[in-house]
Coordinates of C-alpha atoms in Angstrom, one line a residue:
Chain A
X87 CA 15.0 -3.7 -30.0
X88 CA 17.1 -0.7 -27.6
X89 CA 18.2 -0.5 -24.4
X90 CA 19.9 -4.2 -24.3
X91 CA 15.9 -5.5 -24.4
X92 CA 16.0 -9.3 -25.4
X93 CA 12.1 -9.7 -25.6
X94 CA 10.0 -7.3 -27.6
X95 CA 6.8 -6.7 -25.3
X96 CA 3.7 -8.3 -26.3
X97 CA 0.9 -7.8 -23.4
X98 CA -0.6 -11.1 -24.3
X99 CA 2.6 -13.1 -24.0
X100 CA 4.0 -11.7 -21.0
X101 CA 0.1 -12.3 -19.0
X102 CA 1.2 -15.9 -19.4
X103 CA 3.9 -15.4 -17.4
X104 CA 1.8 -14.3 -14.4
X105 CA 0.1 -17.4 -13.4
X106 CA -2.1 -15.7 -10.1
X107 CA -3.2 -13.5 -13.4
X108 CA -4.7 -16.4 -15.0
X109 CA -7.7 -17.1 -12.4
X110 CA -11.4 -16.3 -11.3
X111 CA -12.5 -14.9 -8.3
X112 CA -16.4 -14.7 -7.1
X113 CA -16.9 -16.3 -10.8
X114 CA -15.3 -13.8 -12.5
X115 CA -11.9 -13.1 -14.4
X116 CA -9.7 -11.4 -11.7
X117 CA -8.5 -8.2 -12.9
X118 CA -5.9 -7.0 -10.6
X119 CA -5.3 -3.1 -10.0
X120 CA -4.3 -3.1 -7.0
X121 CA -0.2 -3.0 -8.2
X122 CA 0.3 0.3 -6.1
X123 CA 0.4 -2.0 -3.3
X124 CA 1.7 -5.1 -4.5
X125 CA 2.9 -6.6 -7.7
X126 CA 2.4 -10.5 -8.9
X127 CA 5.3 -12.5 -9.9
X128 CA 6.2 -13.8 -13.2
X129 CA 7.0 -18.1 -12.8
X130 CA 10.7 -16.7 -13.4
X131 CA 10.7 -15.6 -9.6
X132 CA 8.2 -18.2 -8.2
X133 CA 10.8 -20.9 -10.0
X134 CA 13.6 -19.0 -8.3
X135 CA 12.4 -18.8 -4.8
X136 CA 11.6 -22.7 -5.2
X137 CA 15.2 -23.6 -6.5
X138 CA 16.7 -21.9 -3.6
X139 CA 14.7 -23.5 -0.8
X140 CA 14.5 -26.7 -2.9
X141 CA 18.4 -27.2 -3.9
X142 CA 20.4 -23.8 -2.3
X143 CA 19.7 -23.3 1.4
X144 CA 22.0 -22.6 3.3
X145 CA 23.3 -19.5 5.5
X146 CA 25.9 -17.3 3.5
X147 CA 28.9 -15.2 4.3
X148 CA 30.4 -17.4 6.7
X149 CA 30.0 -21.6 5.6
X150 CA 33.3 -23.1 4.5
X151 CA 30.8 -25.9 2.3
X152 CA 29.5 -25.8 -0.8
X153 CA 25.9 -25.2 -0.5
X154 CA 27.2 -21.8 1.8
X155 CA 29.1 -20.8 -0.8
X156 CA 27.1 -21.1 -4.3
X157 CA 24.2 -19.4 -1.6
X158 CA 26.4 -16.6 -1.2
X159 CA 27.8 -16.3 -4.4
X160 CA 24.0 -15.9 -5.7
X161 CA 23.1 -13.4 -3.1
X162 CA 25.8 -11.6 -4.1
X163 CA 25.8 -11.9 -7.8
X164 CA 21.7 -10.6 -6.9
X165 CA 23.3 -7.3 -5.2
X166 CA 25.3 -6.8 -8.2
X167 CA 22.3 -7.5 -10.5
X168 CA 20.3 -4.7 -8.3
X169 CA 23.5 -2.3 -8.6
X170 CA 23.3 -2.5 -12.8
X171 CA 19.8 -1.8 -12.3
X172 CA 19.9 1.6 -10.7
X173 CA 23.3 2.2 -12.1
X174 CA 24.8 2.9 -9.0
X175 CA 28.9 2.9 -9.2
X176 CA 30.0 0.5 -6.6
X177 CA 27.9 -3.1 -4.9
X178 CA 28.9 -2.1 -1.8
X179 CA 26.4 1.0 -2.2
X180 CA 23.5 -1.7 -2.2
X181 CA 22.3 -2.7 1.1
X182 CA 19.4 -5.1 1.4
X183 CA 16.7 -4.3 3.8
X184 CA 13.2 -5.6 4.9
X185 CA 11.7 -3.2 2.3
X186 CA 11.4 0.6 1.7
X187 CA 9.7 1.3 4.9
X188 CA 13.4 -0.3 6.5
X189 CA 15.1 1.8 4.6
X190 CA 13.9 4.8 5.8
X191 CA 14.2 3.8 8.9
X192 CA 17.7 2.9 8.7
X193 CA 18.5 6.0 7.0
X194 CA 16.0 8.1 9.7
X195 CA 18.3 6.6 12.6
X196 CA 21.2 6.4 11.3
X197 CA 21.8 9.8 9.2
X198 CA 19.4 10.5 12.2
X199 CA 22.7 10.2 14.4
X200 CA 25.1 12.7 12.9
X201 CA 22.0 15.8 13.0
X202 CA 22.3 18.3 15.7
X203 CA 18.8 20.1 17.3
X204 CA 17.7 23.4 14.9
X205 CA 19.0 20.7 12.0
X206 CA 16.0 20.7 9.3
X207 CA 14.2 17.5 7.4
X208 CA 11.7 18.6 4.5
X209 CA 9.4 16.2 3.6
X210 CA 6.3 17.2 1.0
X211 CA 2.4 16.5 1.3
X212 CA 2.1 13.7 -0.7
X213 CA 4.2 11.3 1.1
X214 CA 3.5 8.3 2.5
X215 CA 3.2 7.7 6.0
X216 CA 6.6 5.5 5.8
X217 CA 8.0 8.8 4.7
X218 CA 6.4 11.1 7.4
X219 CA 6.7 8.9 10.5
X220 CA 10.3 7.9 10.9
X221 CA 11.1 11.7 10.1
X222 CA 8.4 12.8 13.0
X223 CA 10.4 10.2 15.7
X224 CA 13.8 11.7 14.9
X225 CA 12.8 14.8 15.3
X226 CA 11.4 14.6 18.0
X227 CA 14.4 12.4 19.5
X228 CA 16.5 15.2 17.9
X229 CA 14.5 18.2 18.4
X230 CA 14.6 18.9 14.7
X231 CA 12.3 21.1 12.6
X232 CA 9.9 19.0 10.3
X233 CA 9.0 20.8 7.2
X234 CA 6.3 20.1 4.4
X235 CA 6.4 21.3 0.4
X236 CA 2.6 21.5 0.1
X237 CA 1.1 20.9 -3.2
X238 CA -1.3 22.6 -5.4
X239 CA -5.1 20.6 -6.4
X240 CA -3.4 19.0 -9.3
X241 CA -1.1 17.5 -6.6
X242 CA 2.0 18.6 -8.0
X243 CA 4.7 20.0 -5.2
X244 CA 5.1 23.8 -5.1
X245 CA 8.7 24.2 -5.8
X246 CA 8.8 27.9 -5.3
X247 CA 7.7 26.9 -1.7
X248 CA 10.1 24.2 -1.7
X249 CA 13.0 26.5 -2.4
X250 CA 12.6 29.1 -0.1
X251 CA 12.2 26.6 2.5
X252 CA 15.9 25.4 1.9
X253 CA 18.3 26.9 4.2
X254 CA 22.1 26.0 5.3
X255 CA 20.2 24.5 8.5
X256 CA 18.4 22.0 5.9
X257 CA 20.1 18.6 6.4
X258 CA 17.9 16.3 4.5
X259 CA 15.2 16.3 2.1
X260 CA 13.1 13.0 1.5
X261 CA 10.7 13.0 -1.1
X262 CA 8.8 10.2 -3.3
X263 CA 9.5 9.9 -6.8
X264 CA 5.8 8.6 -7.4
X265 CA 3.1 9.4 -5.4
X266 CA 1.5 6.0 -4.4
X267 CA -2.3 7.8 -4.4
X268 CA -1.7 10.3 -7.0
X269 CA 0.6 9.1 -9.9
X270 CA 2.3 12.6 -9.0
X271 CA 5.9 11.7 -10.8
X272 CA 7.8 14.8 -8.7
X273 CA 10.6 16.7 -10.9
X274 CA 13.5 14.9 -8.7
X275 CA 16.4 16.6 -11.0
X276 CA 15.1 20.3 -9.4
X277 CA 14.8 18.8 -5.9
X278 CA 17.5 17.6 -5.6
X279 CA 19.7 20.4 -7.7
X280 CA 17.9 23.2 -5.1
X281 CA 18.6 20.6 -1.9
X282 CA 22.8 20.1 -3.0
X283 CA 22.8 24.2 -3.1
X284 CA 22.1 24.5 0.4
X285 CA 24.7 21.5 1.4
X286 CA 21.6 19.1 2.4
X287 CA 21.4 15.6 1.4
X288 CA 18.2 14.2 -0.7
X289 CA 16.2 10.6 0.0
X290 CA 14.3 9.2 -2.9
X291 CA 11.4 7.1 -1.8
X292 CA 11.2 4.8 -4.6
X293 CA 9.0 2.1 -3.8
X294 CA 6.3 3.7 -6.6
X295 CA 8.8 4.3 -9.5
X296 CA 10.9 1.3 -9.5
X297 CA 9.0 -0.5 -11.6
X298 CA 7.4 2.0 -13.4
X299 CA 10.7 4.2 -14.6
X300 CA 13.9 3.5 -15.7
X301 CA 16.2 4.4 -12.2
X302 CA 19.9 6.1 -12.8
X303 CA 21.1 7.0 -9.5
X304 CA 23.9 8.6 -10.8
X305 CA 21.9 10.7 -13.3
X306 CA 19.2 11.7 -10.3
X307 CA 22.3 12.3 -8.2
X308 CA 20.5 11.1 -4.9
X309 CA 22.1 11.0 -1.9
X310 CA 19.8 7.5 -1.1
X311 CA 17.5 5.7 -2.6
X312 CA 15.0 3.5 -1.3
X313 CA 13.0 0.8 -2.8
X314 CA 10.6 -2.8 -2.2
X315 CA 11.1 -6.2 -3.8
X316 CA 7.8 -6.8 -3.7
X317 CA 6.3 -3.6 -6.1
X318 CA 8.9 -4.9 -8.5
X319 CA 7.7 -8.3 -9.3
X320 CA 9.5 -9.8 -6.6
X321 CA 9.1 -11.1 -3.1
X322 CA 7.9 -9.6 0.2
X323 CA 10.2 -8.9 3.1
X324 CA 13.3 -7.8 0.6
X325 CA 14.3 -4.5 -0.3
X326 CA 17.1 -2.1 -1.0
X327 CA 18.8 1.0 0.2
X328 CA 21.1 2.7 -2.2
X329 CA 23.7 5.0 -0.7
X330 CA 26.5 6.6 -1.1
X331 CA 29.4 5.7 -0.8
X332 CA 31.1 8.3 1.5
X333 CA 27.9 8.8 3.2
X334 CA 27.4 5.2 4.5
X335 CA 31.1 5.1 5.8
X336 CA 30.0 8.1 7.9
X337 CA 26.8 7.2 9.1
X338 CA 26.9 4.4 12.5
X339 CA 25.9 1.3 12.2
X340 CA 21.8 0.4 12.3
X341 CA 21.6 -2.5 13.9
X342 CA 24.2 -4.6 16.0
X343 CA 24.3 -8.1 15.4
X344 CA 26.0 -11.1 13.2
X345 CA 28.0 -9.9 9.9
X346 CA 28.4 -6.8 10.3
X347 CA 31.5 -6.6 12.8
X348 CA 34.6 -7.2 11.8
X349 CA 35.9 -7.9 15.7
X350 CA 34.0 -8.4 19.1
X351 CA 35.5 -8.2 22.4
X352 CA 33.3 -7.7 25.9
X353 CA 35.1 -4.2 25.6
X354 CA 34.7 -2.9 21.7
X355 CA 33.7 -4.1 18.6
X356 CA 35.2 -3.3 15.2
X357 CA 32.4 -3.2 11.9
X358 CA 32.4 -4.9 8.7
X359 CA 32.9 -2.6 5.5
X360 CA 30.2 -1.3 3.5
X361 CA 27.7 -3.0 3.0
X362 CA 27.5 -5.5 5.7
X363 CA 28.2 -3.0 8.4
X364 CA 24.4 -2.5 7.7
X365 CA 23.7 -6.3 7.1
X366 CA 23.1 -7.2 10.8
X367 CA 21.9 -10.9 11.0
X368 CA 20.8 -13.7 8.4
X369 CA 19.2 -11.5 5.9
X370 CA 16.3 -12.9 3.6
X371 CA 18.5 -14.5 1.4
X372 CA 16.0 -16.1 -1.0
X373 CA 14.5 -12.7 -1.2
X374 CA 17.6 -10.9 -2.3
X375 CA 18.4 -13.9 -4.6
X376 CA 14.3 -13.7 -6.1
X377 CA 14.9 -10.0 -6.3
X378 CA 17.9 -10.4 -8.7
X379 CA 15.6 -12.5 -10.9
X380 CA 12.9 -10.4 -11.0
X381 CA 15.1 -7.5 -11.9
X382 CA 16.7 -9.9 -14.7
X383 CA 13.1 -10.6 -15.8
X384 CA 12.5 -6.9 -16.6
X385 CA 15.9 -6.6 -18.2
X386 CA 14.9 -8.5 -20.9
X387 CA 12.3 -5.5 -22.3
X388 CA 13.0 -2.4 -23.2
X389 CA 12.0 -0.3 -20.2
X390 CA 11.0 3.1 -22.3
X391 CA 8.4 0.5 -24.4
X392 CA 6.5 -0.7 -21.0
X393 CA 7.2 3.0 -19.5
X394 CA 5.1 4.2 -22.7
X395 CA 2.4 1.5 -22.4
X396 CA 1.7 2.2 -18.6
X397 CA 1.2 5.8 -19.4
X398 CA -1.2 5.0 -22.2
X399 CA -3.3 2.7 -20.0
X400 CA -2.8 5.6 -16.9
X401 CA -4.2 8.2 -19.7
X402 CA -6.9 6.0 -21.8
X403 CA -8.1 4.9 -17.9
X404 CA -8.5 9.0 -16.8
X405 CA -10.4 9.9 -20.1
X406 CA -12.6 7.0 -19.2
X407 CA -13.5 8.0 -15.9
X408 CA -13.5 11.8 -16.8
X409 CA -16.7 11.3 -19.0
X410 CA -18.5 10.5 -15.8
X411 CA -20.5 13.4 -14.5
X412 CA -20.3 12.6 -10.6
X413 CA -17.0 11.1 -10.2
X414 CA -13.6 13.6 -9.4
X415 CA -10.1 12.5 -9.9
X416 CA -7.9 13.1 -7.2
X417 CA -4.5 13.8 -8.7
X418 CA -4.3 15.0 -11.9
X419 CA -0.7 16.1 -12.1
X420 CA 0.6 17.1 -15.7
X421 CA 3.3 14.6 -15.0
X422 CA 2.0 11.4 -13.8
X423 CA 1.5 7.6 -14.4
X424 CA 0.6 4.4 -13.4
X425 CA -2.2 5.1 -10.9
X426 CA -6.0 7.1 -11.0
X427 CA -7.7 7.9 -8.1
X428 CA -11.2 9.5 -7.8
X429 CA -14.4 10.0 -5.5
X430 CA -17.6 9.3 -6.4
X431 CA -20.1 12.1 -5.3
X432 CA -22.2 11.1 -3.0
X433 CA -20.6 7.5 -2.3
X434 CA -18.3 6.5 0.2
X435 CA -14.8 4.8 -1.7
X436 CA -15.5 1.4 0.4
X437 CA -19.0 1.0 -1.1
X438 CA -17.1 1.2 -4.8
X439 CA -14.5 -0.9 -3.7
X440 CA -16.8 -4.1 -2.0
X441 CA -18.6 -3.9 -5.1
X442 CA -15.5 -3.7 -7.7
X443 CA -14.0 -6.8 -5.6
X444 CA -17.3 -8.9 -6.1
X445 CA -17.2 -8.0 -9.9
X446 CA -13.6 -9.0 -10.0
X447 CA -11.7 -6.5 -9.9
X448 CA -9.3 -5.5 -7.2
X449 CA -8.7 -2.2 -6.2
X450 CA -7.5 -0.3 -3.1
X451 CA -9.8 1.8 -1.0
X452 CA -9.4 4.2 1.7
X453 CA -6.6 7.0 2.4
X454 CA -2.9 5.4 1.2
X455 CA -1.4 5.7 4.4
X456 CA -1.7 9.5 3.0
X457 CA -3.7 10.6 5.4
X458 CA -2.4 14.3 5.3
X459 CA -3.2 14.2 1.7
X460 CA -6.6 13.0 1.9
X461 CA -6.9 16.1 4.4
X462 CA -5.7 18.1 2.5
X463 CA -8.4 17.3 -0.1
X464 CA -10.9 16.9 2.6
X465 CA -11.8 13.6 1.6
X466 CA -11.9 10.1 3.7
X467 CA -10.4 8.5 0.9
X468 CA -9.9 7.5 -2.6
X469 CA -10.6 4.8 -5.0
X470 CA -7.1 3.6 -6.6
X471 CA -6.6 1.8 -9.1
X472 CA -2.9 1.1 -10.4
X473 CA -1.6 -0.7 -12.9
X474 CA 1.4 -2.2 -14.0
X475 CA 2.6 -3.4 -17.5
X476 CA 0.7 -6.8 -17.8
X477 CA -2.6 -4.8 -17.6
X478 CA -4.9 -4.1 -20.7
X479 CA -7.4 -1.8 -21.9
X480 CA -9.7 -4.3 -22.0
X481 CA -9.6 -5.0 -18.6
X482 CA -10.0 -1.0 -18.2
X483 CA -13.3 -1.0 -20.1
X484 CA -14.7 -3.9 -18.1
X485 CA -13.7 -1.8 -15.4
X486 CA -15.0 1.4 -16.3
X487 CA -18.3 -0.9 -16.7
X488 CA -18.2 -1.9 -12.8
X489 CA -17.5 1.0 -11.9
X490 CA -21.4 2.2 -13.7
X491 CA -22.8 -0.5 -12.1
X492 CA -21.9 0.2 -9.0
X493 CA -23.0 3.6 -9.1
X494 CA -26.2 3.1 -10.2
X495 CA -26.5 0.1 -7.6
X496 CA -25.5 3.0 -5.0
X497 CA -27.0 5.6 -6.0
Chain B
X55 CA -38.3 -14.2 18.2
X56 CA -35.2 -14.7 20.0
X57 CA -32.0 -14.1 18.5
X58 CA -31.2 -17.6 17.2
X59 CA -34.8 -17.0 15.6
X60 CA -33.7 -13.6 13.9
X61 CA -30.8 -15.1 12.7
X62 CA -32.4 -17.3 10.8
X63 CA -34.7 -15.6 9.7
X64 CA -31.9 -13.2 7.7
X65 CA -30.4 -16.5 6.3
X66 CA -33.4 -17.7 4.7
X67 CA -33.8 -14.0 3.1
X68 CA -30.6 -14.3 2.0
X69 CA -31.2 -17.8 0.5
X70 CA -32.9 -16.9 -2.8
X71 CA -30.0 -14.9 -4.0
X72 CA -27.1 -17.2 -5.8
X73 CA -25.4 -13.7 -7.1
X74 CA -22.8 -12.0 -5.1
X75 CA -24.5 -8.6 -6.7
X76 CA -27.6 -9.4 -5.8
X77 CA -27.1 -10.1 -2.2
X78 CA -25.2 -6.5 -2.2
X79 CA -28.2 -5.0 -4.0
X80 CA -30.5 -6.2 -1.2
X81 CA -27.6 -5.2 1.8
X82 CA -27.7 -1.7 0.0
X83 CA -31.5 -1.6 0.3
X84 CA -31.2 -2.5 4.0
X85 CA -28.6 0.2 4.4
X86 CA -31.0 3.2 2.9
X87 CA -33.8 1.9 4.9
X88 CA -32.1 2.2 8.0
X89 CA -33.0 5.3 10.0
X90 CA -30.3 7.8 10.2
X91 CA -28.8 8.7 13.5
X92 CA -29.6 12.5 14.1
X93 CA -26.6 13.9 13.4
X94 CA -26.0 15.7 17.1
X95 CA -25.9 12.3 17.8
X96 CA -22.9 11.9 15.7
X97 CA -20.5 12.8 18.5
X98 CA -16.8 11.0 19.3
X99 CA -17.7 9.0 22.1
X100 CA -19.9 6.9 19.8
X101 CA -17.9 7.0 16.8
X102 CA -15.6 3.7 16.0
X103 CA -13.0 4.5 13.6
X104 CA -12.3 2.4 10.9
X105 CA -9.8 3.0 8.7
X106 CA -12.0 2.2 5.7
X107 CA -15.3 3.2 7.0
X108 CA -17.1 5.2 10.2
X109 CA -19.6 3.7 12.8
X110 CA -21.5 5.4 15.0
X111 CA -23.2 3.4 17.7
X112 CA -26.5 4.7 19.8
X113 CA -26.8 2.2 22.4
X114 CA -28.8 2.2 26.1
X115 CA -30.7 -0.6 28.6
X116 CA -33.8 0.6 28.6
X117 CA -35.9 -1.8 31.1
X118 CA -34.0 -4.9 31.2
X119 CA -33.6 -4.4 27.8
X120 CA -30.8 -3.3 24.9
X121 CA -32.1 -0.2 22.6
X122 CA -29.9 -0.1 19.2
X123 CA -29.5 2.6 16.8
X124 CA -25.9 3.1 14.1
X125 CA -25.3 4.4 11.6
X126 CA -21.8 4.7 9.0
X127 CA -21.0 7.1 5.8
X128 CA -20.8 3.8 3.8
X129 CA -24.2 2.4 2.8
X130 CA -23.0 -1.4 2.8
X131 CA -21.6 -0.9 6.2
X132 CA -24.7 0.4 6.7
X133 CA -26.6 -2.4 5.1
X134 CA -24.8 -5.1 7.6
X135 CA -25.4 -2.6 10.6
X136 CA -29.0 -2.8 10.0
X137 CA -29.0 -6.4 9.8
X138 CA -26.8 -6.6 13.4
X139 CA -29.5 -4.0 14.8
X140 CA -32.3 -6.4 13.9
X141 CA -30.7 -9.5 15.6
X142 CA -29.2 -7.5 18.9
X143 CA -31.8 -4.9 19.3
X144 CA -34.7 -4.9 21.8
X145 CA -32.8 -8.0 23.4
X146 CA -32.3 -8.8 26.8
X147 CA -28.3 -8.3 27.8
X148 CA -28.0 -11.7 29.2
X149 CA -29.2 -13.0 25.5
X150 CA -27.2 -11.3 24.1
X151 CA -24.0 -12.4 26.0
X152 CA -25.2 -16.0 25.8
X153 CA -25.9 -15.6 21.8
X154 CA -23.4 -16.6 19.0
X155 CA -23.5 -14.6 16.1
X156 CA -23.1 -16.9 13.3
X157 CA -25.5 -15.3 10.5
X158 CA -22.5 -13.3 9.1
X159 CA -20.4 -16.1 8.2
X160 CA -23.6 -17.8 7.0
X161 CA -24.6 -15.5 4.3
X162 CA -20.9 -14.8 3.0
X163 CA -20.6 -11.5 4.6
X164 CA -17.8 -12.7 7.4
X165 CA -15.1 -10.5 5.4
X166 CA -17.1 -7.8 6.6
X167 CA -16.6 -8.7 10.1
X168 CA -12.9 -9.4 9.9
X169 CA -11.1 -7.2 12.4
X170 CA -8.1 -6.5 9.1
X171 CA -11.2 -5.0 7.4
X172 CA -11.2 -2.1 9.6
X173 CA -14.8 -1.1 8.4
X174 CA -15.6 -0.7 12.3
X175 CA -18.1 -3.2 12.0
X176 CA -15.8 -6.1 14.6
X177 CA -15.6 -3.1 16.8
X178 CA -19.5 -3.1 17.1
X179 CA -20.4 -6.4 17.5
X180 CA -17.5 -6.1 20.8
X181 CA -18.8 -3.1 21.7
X182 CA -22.4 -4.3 21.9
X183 CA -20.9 -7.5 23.8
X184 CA -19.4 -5.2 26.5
X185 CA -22.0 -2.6 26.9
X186 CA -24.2 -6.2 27.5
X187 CA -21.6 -7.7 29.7
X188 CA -21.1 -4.4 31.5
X189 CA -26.0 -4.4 32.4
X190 CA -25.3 -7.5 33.3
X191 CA -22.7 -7.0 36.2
X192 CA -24.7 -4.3 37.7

């Protein structure tokens, strides 16, 4: 086994350790695609997040008893686990937030701070509306100048476009490194390459890759890098800005509040160091703890092996749905994995979808919260399904079969 | 029939089928049977967005009494709509403020109904309520 795996991956053996796997729903078995949005946890997190409330409450950072302290050492130890992860060179790069769309936020207001009106943000087409939104509000706050890399019908980002976009006046770019309705994996080393010529700084949205592709932030050379718990086998309300170092002492505080001050007077406060100083309050502390596990759960394969077998199911599930006549995939990037959408001609995606659930099998529907995307391919949405490592190709073909049915049912 | 009486009526349809595939084979029946709303009828002021699927709502008092047409661009939407139109339509307003629509839940479609769905269907049902509550305060 490489890449310090423990565990050689056997699909069969790691189902059993997703219990919400291992159940029916309407009568049938569940077959759950629907990992775009949301991930199921192995028992090693669900044991995790019941020691800690069980045995290990207690607030960190600031008890003088034991409980405080063995929470606090675990939360920590977590952010350290979460820094060997991404390979990022110092822990107090890693600040915990609510989730990606947090991240982004805290990075939209307070990168936000140190722009100047006529500064420039480029986003691209295929983002998520976590990724469009925050950007929008600080430009408008900021009067800066919002501008897209559109993509070609493959949905792969026009770089030539991208390029001659970039300009000294070009402060950030923030891009995904998977697109959450396309698969669309975006070549991150040329963004960010053509984005550090110009002087600007480059956002990852990472809340589609992180559990898809092994993360080196020090090979991608990202100025930040965003991700959720919850996409990576772990909990909800938990996730991770990665920053660095020299940009994070720069950039003010987010939020004011409890641990991350250093002194507070009626007349000034003082702030922590990195990374508290963007730590404001009781965090989720079971959730950063879970997070750790989850992580440690995944480092026990070799990540290239289950990187190999998503893309197999990603490509066995496309030739599947290609042999159909009527149905169009939406994304078909030369570069992609983990996630197929289509449109069934004729057929609205919610139809598919109610009928997929009631056959077992979960899905998502609808636009992504890609709206501009689905615009751009003038369609009111998708069918998505997304996998992650525990699926099988069995579960495609019964699949593929509801997805006949359905059809013929509808049409 | 009244209401109450329409609403049972569609539960004891929906009776004989034990098979989640089969009750959607018969809701996608109802939905291609349902007359279309012309589409210059298809304007914004009776469209209610969903984020899934799209409603449009034809609705008037015509003496005394409440005259239904929808429509959606998904056919189960479309299915449930013509099962609403059945119970609501041709009903007086005060009936229809005094009714309570329980059908939905009855037959396992109350998913459908669930305001998170955003299928536009809850929006109908409130928007009939009002437009009923609004004859009656004239």
């Amino acid at each position: 086994m490489e890449n310090g795996a423990t565990r050689k991956f056997s699909v069969r053996e790691i189902r059993q350790d997703f219990p919400a796997l291992r159940q029916q729903v309407y009568g049938k078995e569940l077959i759950y695609f629907d990992n775009g949005a949301t991930s199921q946890k192995p028992q090693m997190v669900l044991d995790a997040i019941n020691q800690y409330y069980s045995m290990d409450n207690a607030n960190i950072h600031r008890g003088v008893h034991h409980l405080s302290q063995k929470a606090t050492s675990e939360y920590e130890e977590a952010r350290e686990t979460i820094r060997r992860f991404i390979n990022a060179p110092k822990k107090e790069e890693i600040i915990f937030t609510k989730g990606t769309t947090d991240g982004i936020n805290l990075v939209a207001t307070s990168f936000g701070e140190l722009l100047q009106p006529g500064d420039e943000i480029i986003i691209s087409a295929m983002e998520h509306h976590s990724n469009i939104v925050p950007w929008q509000m600080l430009a408008n706050r900021k009067r800066l100048v919002l501008k897209v890399i559109p993509i070609n019908k493959r949905g792969e980002l026009l770089l030539e476009e991208y390029r001659n976009m970039l300009s000294p006046k070009t402060k950030l770019v923030a891009v995904a490194h998977i697109s959450n309705s396309l698969g669309t994996i975006n070549p991150l080393d040329q963004i960010i390459e053509a984005a550090h010529a110009v002087g600007a700084k480059v956002l990852v949205d990472g809340a589609q890759s992180i559990q898809h592709t092994k993360v080196d932030v020090q090979v991608m050379n990202c100025d930040f890098f965003v991700f959720s718990g919850h996409k990576v086998f772990g909990p909800t309300g938990i996730g991770v800005l990665y920053g660095k170092e020299t940009l994070l002492d720069e950039m003010p505080p987010y939020q004011g509040g409890g641990d991350m001050i250093s002194k507070v007077t009626f007349e000034r406060t003082t702030y922590n160091d990195l990374p508290f100083k963007f730590e404001a309050g009781t965090p989720h502390i079971a959730g950063g703890i879970c997070l750790g596990t989850a992580l440690n759960y995944l480092n026990q394969f070799d990540s290239k092996e289950l990187e190999e077998y998503e893309r197999d199911l990603t490509e066995y599930a496309q030739e599947m749905l290609e042999t159909f006549e009527n149905i169009a995939l939406i994304g078909t990037a030369r570069n992609k994995t983990s996630v197929v959408s289509f449109t069934v001609q004729g057929i609205h995606p919610f139809d598919i979808g109610t009928l997929l659930d009631k056959q077992g099998i979960a899905v998502r529907t609808g636009h992504h919260c890609t709206q501009p995307l689905m615009d751009f391919y003038q369609i009111p949405g998708t069918i998505r399904a997304s996998f992650a490592f525990y699926n099988t190709r069995e579960e495609i073909d019964k699949f593929i079969a509801a997805v006949e049915k359905s059809i013929s049912m509808l049409g | 029939m009244s209401i109450e009486e329409k609403q049972r009526e569609i539960i004891d349809e929906f009776a004989i089928y034990d098979d989640w595939m089969e009750k959607y084979e018969y809701i996608i029946e109802l939905g291609k049977d349902l007359p279309l709303i012309d589409s210059s009828k298809k304007t914004d002021d009776r469209l209610i967005e969903g984020c899934q699927s799209r409603v449009w709502l034809d609705a008037a008092v015509n003496q005394g009494k409440l005259r239904l047409t929808a429509d959606s661009d998904a056919i189960i939407t479309k299915g449930i709509i013509g099962l609403l139109v059945r119970v609501y339509d041709n009903e007086s307003p005060e009936d229809i403020v005094k009714s309570d629509l329980h059908f939905i839940s009855e037959i396992g479609l109350q998913e459908h109904l669930s305001p998170t769905r955003s299928n536009g269907l809850a929006s109908m049902v409130k928007k009939i309520k009002l437009m009923a509550l609004s004859a009656l305060a004239k």
